[in-house]
mmCIF file of C-alpha atoms in Angstrom:
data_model
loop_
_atom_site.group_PDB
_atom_site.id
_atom_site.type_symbol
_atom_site.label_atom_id
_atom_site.label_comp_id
_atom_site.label_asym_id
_atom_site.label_seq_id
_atom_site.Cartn_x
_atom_site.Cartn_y
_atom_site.Cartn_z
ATOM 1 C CA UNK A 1 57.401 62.340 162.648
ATOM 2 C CA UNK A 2 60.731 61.907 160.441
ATOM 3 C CA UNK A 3 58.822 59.828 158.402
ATOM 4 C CA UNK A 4 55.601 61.367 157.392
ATOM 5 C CA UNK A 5 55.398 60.911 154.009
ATOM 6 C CA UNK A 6 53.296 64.461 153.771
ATOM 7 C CA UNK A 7 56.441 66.196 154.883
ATOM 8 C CA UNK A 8 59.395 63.397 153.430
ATOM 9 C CA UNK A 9 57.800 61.881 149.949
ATOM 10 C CA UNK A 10 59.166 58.138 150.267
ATOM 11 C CA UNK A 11 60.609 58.343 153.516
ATOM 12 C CA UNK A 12 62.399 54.705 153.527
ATOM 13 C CA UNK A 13 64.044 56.227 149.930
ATOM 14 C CA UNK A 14 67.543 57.444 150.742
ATOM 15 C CA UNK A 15 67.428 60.590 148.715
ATOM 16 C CA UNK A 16 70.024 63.343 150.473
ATOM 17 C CA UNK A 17 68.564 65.710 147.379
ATOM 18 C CA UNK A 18 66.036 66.207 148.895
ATOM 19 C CA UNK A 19 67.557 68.465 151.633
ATOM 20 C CA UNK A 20 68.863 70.799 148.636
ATOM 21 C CA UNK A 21 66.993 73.892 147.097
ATOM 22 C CA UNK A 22 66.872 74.370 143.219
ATOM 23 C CA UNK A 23 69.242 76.836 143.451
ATOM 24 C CA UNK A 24 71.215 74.374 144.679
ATOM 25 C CA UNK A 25 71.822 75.578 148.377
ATOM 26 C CA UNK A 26 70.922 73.444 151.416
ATOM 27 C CA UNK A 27 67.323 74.055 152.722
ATOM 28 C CA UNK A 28 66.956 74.579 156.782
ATOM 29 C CA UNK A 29 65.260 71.626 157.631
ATOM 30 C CA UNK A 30 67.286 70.171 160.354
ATOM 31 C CA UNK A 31 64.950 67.582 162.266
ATOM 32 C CA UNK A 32 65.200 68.920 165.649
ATOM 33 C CA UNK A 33 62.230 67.124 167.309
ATOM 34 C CA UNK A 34 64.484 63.987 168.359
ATOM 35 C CA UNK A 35 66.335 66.334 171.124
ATOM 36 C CA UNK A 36 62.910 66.546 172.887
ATOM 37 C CA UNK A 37 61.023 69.782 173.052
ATOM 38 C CA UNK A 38 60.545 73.226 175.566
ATOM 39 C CA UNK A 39 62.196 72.911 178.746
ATOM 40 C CA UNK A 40 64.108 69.187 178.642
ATOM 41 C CA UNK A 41 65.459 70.322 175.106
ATOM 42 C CA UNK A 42 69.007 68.222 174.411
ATOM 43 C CA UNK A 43 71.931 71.238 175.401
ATOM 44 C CA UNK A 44 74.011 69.725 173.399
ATOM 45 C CA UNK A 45 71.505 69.283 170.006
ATOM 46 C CA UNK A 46 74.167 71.388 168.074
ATOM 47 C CA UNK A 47 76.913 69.005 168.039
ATOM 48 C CA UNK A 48 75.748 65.913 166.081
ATOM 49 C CA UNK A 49 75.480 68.081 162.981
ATOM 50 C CA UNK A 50 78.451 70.207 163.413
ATOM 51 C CA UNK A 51 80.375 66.865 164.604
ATOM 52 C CA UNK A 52 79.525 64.920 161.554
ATOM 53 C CA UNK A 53 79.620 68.138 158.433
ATOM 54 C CA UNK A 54 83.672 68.731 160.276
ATOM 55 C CA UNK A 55 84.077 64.992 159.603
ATOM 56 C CA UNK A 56 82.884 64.366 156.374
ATOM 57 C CA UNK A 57 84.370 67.923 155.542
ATOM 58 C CA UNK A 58 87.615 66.349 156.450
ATOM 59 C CA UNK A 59 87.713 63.586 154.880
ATOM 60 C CA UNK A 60 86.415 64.937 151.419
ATOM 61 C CA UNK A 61 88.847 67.586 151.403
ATOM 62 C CA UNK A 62 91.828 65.008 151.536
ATOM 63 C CA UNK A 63 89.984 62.046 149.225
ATOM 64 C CA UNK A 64 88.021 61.419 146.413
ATOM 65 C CA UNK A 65 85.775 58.577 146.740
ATOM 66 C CA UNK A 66 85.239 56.453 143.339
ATOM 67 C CA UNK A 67 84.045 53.282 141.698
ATOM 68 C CA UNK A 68 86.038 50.262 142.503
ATOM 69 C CA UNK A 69 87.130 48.480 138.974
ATOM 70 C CA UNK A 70 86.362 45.448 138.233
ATOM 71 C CA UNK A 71 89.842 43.152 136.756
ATOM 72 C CA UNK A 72 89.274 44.326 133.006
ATOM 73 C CA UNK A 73 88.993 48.221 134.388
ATOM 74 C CA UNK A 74 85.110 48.667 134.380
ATOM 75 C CA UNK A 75 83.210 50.337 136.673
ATOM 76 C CA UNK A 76 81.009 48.691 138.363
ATOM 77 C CA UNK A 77 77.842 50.606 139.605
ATOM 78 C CA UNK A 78 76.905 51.484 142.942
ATOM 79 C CA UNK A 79 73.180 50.548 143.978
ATOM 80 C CA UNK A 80 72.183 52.733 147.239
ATOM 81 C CA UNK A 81 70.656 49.980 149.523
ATOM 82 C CA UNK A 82 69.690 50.457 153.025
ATOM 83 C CA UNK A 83 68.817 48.372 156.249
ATOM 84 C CA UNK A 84 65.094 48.247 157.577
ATOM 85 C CA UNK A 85 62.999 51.328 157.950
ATOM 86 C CA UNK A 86 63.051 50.860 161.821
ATOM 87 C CA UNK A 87 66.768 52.268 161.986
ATOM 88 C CA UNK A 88 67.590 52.562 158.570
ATOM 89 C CA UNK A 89 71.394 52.805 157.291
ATOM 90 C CA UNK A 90 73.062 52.328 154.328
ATOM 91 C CA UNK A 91 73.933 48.529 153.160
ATOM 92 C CA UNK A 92 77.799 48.189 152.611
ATOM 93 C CA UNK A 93 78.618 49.243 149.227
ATOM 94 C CA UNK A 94 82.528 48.865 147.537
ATOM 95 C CA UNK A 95 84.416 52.263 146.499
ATOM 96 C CA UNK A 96 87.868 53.171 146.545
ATOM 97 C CA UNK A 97 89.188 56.319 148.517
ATOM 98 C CA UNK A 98 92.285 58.227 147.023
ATOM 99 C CA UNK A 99 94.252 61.141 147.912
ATOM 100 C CA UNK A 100 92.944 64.391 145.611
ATOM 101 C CA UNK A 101 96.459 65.472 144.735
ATOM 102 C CA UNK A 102 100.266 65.637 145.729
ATOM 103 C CA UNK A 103 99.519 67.645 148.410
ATOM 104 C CA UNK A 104 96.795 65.254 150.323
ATOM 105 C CA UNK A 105 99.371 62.468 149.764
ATOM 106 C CA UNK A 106 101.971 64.411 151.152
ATOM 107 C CA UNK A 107 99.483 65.154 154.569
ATOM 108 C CA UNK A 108 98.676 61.346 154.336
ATOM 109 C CA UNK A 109 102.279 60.739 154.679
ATOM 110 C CA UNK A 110 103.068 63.338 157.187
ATOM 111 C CA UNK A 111 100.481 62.087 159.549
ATOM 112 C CA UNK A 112 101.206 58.471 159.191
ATOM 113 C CA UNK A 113 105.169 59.610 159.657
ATOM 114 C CA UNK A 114 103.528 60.789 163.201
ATOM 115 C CA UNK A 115 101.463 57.636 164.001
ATOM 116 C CA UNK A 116 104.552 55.645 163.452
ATOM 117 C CA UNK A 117 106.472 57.907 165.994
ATOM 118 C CA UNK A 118 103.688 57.650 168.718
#
């Protein structure tokens, strides 16, 4: 069903845009049909979305993800691969994660000051 290419043109494609309006909001099409339906409905088929947007949320506010450079300081590009279409994921791919500013350094450092205390 998360596949139908009616509903999902080029479902194998990993496109995220497509989840986004023209007006550049995020359209309400949450796939809920893999927490079952009616009575044996998932309780818990809230959490995987709010789990993962608090992550990624996190760790976006803190870094900025961006090319790697090759040694004479080019960019090299990024080519979105992913595994089969079975259980499809996204190929390793090389980028660089750095702190946004002074101030996510200076959380970086506080919180690996408490990892080293623990």
């Amino acid at each position: 069903m998360a596949r139908d290419p009616d509903e999902y043109p080029e479902p194998e494609s990993f496109k995220p845009e497509r989840f986004i309006k023209p007006d550049e909001t995020l359209n309400d099409d949450n796939v809920r049909h893999i927490f079952g339906f009616g009575r044996p409905l998932c309780s818990g088929h809230h959490l995987p979305d709010v789990t993962v947007w608090m992550a990624i949320a996190s760790v976006l506010a803190v870094f900025r993800l961006v090319h790697v450079k090759d040694e004479y300081g080019h960019e090299g590009p990024v080519e979105a691969k992913n595994t089969s279409p079975l259980v499809s994921r996204p190929l390793p791919f090389k980028c660089a994660f750095e702190p946004r500013d002074e101030k996510a350094r200076a959380l970086l450092a506080q919180l690996q000051d408490q990892e080293d205390i623990e």
